[in-house]
mmCIF file of C-alpha atoms in Angstrom:
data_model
loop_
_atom_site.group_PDB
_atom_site.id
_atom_site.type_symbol
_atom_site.label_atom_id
_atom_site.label_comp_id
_atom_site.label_asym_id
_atom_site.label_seq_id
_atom_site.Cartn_x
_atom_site.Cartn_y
_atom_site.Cartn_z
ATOM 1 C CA UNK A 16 0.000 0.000 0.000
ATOM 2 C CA UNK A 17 2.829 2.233 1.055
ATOM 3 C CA UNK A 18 4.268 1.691 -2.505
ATOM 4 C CA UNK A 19 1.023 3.087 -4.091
ATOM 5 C CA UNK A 20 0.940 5.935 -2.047
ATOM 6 C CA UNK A 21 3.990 7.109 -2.127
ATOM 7 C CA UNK A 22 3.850 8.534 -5.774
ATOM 8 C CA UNK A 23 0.696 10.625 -5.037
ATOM 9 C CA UNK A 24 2.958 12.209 -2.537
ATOM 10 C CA UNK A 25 5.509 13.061 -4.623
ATOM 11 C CA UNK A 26 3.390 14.119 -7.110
ATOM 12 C CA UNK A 27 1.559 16.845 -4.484
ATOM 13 C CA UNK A 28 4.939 18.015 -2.981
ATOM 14 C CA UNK A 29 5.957 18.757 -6.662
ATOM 15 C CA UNK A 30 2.369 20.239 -7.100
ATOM 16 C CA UNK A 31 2.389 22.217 -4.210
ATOM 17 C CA UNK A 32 6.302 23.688 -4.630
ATOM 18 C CA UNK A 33 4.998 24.570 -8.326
ATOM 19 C CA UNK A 34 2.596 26.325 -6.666
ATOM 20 C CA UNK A 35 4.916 28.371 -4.445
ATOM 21 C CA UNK A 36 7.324 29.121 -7.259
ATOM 22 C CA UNK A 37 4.099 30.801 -9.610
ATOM 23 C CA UNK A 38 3.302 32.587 -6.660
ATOM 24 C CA UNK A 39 7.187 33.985 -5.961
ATOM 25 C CA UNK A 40 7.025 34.533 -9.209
ATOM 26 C CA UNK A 41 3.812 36.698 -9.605
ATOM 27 C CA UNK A 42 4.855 38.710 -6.434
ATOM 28 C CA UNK A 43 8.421 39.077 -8.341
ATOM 29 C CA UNK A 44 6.476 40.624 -11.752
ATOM 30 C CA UNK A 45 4.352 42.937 -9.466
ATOM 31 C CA UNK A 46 7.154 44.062 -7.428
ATOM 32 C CA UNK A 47 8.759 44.788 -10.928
ATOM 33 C CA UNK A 48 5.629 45.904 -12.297
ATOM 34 C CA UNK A 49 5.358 48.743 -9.385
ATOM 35 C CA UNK A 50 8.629 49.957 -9.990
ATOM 36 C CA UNK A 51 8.649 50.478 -13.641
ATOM 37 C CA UNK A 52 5.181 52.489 -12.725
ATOM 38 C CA UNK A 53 6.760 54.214 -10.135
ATOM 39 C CA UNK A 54 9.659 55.626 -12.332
ATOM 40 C CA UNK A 55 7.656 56.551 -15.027
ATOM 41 C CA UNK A 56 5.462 58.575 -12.650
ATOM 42 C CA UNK A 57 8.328 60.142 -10.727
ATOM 43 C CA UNK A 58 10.041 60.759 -13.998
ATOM 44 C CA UNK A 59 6.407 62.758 -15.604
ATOM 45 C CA UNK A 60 6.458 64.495 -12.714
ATOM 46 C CA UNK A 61 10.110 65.768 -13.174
ATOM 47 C CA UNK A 62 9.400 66.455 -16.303
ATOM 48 C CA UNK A 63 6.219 68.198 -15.516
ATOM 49 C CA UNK A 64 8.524 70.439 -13.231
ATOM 50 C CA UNK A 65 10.850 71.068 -16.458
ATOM 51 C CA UNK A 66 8.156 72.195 -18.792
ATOM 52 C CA UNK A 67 6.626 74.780 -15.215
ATOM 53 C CA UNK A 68 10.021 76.292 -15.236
ATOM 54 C CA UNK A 69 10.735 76.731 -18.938
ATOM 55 C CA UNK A 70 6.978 78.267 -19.185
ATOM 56 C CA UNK A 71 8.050 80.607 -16.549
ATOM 57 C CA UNK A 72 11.022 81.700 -17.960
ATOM 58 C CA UNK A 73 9.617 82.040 -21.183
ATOM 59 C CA UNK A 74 6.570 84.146 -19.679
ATOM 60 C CA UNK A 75 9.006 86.552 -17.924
ATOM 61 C CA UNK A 76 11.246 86.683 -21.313
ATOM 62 C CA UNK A 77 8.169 87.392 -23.105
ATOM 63 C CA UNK A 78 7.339 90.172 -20.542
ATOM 64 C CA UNK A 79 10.478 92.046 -21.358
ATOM 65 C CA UNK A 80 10.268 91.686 -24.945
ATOM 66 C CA UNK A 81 6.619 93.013 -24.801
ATOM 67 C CA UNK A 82 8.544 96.042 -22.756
ATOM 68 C CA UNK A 83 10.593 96.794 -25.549
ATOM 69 C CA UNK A 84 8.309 96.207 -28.766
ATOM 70 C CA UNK A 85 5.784 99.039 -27.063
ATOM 71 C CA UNK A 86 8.286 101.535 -26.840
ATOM 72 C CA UNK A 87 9.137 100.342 -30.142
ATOM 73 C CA UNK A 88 6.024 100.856 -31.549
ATOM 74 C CA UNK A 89 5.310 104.116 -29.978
ATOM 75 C CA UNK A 90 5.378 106.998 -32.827
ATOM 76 C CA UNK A 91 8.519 109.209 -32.706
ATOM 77 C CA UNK A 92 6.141 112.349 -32.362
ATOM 78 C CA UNK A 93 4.523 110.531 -29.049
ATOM 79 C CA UNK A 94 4.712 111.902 -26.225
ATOM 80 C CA UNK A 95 5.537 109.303 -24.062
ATOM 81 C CA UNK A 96 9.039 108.022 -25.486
ATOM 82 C CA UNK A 97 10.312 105.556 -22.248
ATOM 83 C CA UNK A 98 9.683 103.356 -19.809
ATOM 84 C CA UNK A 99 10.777 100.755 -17.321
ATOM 85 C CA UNK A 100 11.276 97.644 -16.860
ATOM 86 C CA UNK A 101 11.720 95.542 -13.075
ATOM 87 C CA UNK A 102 12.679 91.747 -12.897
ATOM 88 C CA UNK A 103 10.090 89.981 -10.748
ATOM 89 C CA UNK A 104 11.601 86.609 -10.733
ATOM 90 C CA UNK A 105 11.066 84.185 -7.844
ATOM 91 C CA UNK A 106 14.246 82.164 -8.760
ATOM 92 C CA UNK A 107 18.052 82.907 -9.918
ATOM 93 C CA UNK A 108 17.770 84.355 -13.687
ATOM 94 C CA UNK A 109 20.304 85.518 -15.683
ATOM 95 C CA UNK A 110 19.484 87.910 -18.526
ATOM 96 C CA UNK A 111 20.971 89.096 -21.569
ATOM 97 C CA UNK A 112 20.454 91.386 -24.415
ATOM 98 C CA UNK A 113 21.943 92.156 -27.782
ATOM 99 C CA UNK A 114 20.541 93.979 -31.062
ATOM 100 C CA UNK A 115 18.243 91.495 -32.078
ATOM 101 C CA UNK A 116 17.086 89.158 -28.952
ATOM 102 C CA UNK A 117 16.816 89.010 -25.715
ATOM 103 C CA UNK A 118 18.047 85.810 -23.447
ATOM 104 C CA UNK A 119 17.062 84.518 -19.951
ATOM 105 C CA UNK A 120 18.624 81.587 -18.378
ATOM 106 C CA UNK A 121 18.075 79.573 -15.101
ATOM 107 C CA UNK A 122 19.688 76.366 -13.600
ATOM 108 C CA UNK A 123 17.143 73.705 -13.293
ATOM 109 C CA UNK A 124 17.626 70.454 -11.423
ATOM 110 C CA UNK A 125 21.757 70.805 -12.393
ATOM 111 C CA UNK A 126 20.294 71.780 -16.050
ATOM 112 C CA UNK A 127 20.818 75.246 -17.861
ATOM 113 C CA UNK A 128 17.167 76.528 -19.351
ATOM 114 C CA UNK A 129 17.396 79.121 -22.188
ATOM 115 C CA UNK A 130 14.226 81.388 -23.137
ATOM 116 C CA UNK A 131 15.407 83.705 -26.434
ATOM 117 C CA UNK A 132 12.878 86.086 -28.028
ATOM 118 C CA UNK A 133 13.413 87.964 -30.587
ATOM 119 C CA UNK A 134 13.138 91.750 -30.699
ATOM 120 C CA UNK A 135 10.900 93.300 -33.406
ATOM 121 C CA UNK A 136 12.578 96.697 -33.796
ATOM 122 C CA UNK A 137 16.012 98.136 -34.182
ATOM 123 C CA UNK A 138 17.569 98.076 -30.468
ATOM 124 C CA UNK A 139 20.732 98.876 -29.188
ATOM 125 C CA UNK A 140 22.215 98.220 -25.694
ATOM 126 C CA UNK A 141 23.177 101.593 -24.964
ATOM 127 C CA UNK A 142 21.776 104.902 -22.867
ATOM 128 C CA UNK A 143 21.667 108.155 -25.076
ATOM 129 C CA UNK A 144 25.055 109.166 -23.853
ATOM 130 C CA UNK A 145 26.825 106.473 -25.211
ATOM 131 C CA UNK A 146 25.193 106.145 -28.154
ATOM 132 C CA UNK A 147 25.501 109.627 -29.612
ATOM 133 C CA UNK A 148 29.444 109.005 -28.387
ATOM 134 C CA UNK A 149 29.700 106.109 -30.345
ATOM 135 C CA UNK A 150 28.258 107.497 -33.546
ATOM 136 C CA UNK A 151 30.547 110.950 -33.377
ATOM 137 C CA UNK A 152 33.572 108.317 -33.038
ATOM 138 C CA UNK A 153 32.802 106.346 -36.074
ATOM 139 C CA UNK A 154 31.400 109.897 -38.053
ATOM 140 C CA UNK A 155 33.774 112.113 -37.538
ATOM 141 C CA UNK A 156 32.849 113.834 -34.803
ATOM 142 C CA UNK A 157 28.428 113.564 -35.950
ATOM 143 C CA UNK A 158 26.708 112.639 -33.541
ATOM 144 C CA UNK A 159 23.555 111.934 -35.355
ATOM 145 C CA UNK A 160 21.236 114.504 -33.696
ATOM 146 C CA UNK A 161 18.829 116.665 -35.868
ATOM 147 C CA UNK A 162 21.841 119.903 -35.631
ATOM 148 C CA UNK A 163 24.221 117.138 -36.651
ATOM 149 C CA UNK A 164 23.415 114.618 -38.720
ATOM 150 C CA UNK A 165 25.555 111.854 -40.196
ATOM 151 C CA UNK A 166 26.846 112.762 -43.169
ATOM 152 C CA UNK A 167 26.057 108.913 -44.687
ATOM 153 C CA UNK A 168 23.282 106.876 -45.885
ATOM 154 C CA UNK A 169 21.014 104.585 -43.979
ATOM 155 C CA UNK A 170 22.876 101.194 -45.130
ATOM 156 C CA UNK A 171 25.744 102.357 -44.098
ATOM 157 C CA UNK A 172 24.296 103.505 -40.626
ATOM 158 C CA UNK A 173 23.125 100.446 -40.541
ATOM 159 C CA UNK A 174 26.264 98.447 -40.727
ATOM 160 C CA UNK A 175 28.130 100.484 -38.154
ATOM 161 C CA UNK A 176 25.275 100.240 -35.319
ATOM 162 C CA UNK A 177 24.722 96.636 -36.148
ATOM 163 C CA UNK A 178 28.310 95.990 -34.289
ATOM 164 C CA UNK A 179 27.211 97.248 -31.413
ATOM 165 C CA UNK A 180 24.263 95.082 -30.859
ATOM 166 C CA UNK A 181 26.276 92.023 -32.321
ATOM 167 C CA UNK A 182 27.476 90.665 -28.965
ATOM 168 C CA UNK A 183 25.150 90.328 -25.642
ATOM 169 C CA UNK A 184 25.237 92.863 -23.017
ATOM 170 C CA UNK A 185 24.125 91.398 -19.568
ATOM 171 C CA UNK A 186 21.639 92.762 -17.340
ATOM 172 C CA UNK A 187 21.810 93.288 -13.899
ATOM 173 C CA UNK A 188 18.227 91.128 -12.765
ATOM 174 C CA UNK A 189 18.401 93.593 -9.206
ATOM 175 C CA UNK A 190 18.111 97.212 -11.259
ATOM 176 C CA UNK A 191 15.626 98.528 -13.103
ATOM 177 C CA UNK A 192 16.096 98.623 -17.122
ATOM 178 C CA UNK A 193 15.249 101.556 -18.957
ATOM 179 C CA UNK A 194 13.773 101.570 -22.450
ATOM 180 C CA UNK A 195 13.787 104.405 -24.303
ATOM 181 C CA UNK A 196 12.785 105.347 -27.984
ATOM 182 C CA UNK A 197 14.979 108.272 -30.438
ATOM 183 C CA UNK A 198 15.883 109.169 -33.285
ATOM 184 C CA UNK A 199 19.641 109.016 -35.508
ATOM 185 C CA UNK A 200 19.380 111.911 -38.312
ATOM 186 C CA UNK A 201 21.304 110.844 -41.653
ATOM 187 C CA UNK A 202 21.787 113.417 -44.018
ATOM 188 C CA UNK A 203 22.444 112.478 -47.559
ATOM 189 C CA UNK A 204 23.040 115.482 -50.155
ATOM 190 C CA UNK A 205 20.424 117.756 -49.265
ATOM 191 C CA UNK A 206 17.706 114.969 -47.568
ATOM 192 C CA UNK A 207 17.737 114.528 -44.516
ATOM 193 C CA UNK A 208 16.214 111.126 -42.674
ATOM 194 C CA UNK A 209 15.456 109.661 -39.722
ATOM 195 C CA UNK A 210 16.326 106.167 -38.495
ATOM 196 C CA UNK A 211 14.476 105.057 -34.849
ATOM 197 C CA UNK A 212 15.940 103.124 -32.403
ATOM 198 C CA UNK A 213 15.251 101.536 -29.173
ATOM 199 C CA UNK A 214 17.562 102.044 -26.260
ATOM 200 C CA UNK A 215 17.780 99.581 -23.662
ATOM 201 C CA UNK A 216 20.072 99.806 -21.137
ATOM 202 C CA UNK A 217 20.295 100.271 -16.698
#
């Protein structure tokens, strides 16, 4: 009888450790299974926190640009012909500005953000003083004001003040930057023009 048995024993221990082992191993997949769920959702929410900050940034680039274009836009016979701008940041920003954009960048999580938007009209990262110094030391002494004009044409105006907004000029994120609108006078033969430009500087 024993002999009859004893395979039906066997054959439930096997059964039974078969069991145990498709159990270990369904506790083993979930395990894995929560992990893999678990990183993905940690790694949407750092992501998440990536895209908040780079809206930010770009909201508070765009809020400086938007500065600039409606002085820009302003007509040279307005008025009103400035204005200010303040950094309200809540976090470490650097900012930058040249002729043709403006920059902000922030360190995010040991990663460097970058927000650039371009400027819509002719800017230069100077105050009055330096500007109408620059242009009498690259026009012989003119320094572009309606008494004295350049003695050039407007391409060639062009050209020179295009060097000065070819590099970026950093801004200081604690001081308030002033944006102002005026106006170069070219005179060429008799005619005399007027080229606008946007001053931006603290």
């Amino acid at each position: 009888m024993k002999n009859k048995i004893l395979p039906h024993a066997i054959q439930d221990m096997f059964r039974d450790r078969s069991g145990w082992i498709e159990f270990t191993l369904s506790k083993a997949a979930l395990m894995i299974t929560s992990i893999i769920l678990l990183a993905a959702f940690y790694q949407i929410g750092a992501d998440f926190s990536d895209i908040q900050m780079q809206r930010q940034l770009d909201s508070e680039a765009l809020d400086l640009k938007t500065s600039i274009d409606d002085i820009g836009s302003i007509s040279p016979d307005s008025i009103r012909q400035n204005s200010t701008y303040s950094f309200n940041s809540e976090y470490p920003v650097e900012a930058f500005i040249s002729g043709e954009y403006i920059r902000f960048e922030t360190t995010h999580r040991e990663q460097i953000i970058h927000s650039v938007k371009p400027l819509t009209f002719r800017t230069i990262p100077l105050n009055e003083t330096e500007m109408r110094t620059f242009l009498s030391n690259n026009f012989n002494g003119q320094p572009g004001t309606f008494e004295h004009p350049l003695i050039t044409d407007t391409p060639t105006t062009l050209e020179v003040i295009s060097t000065v907004g070819s590099q970026e000029v950093m801004l200081n994120t604690g001081k308030i930057v002033h944006i102002e609108k005026t106006s170069i006078y070219l005179k060429n033969d008799s005619e005399v023009n007027r080229l606008e430009v946007v001053l931006v500087h603290q």
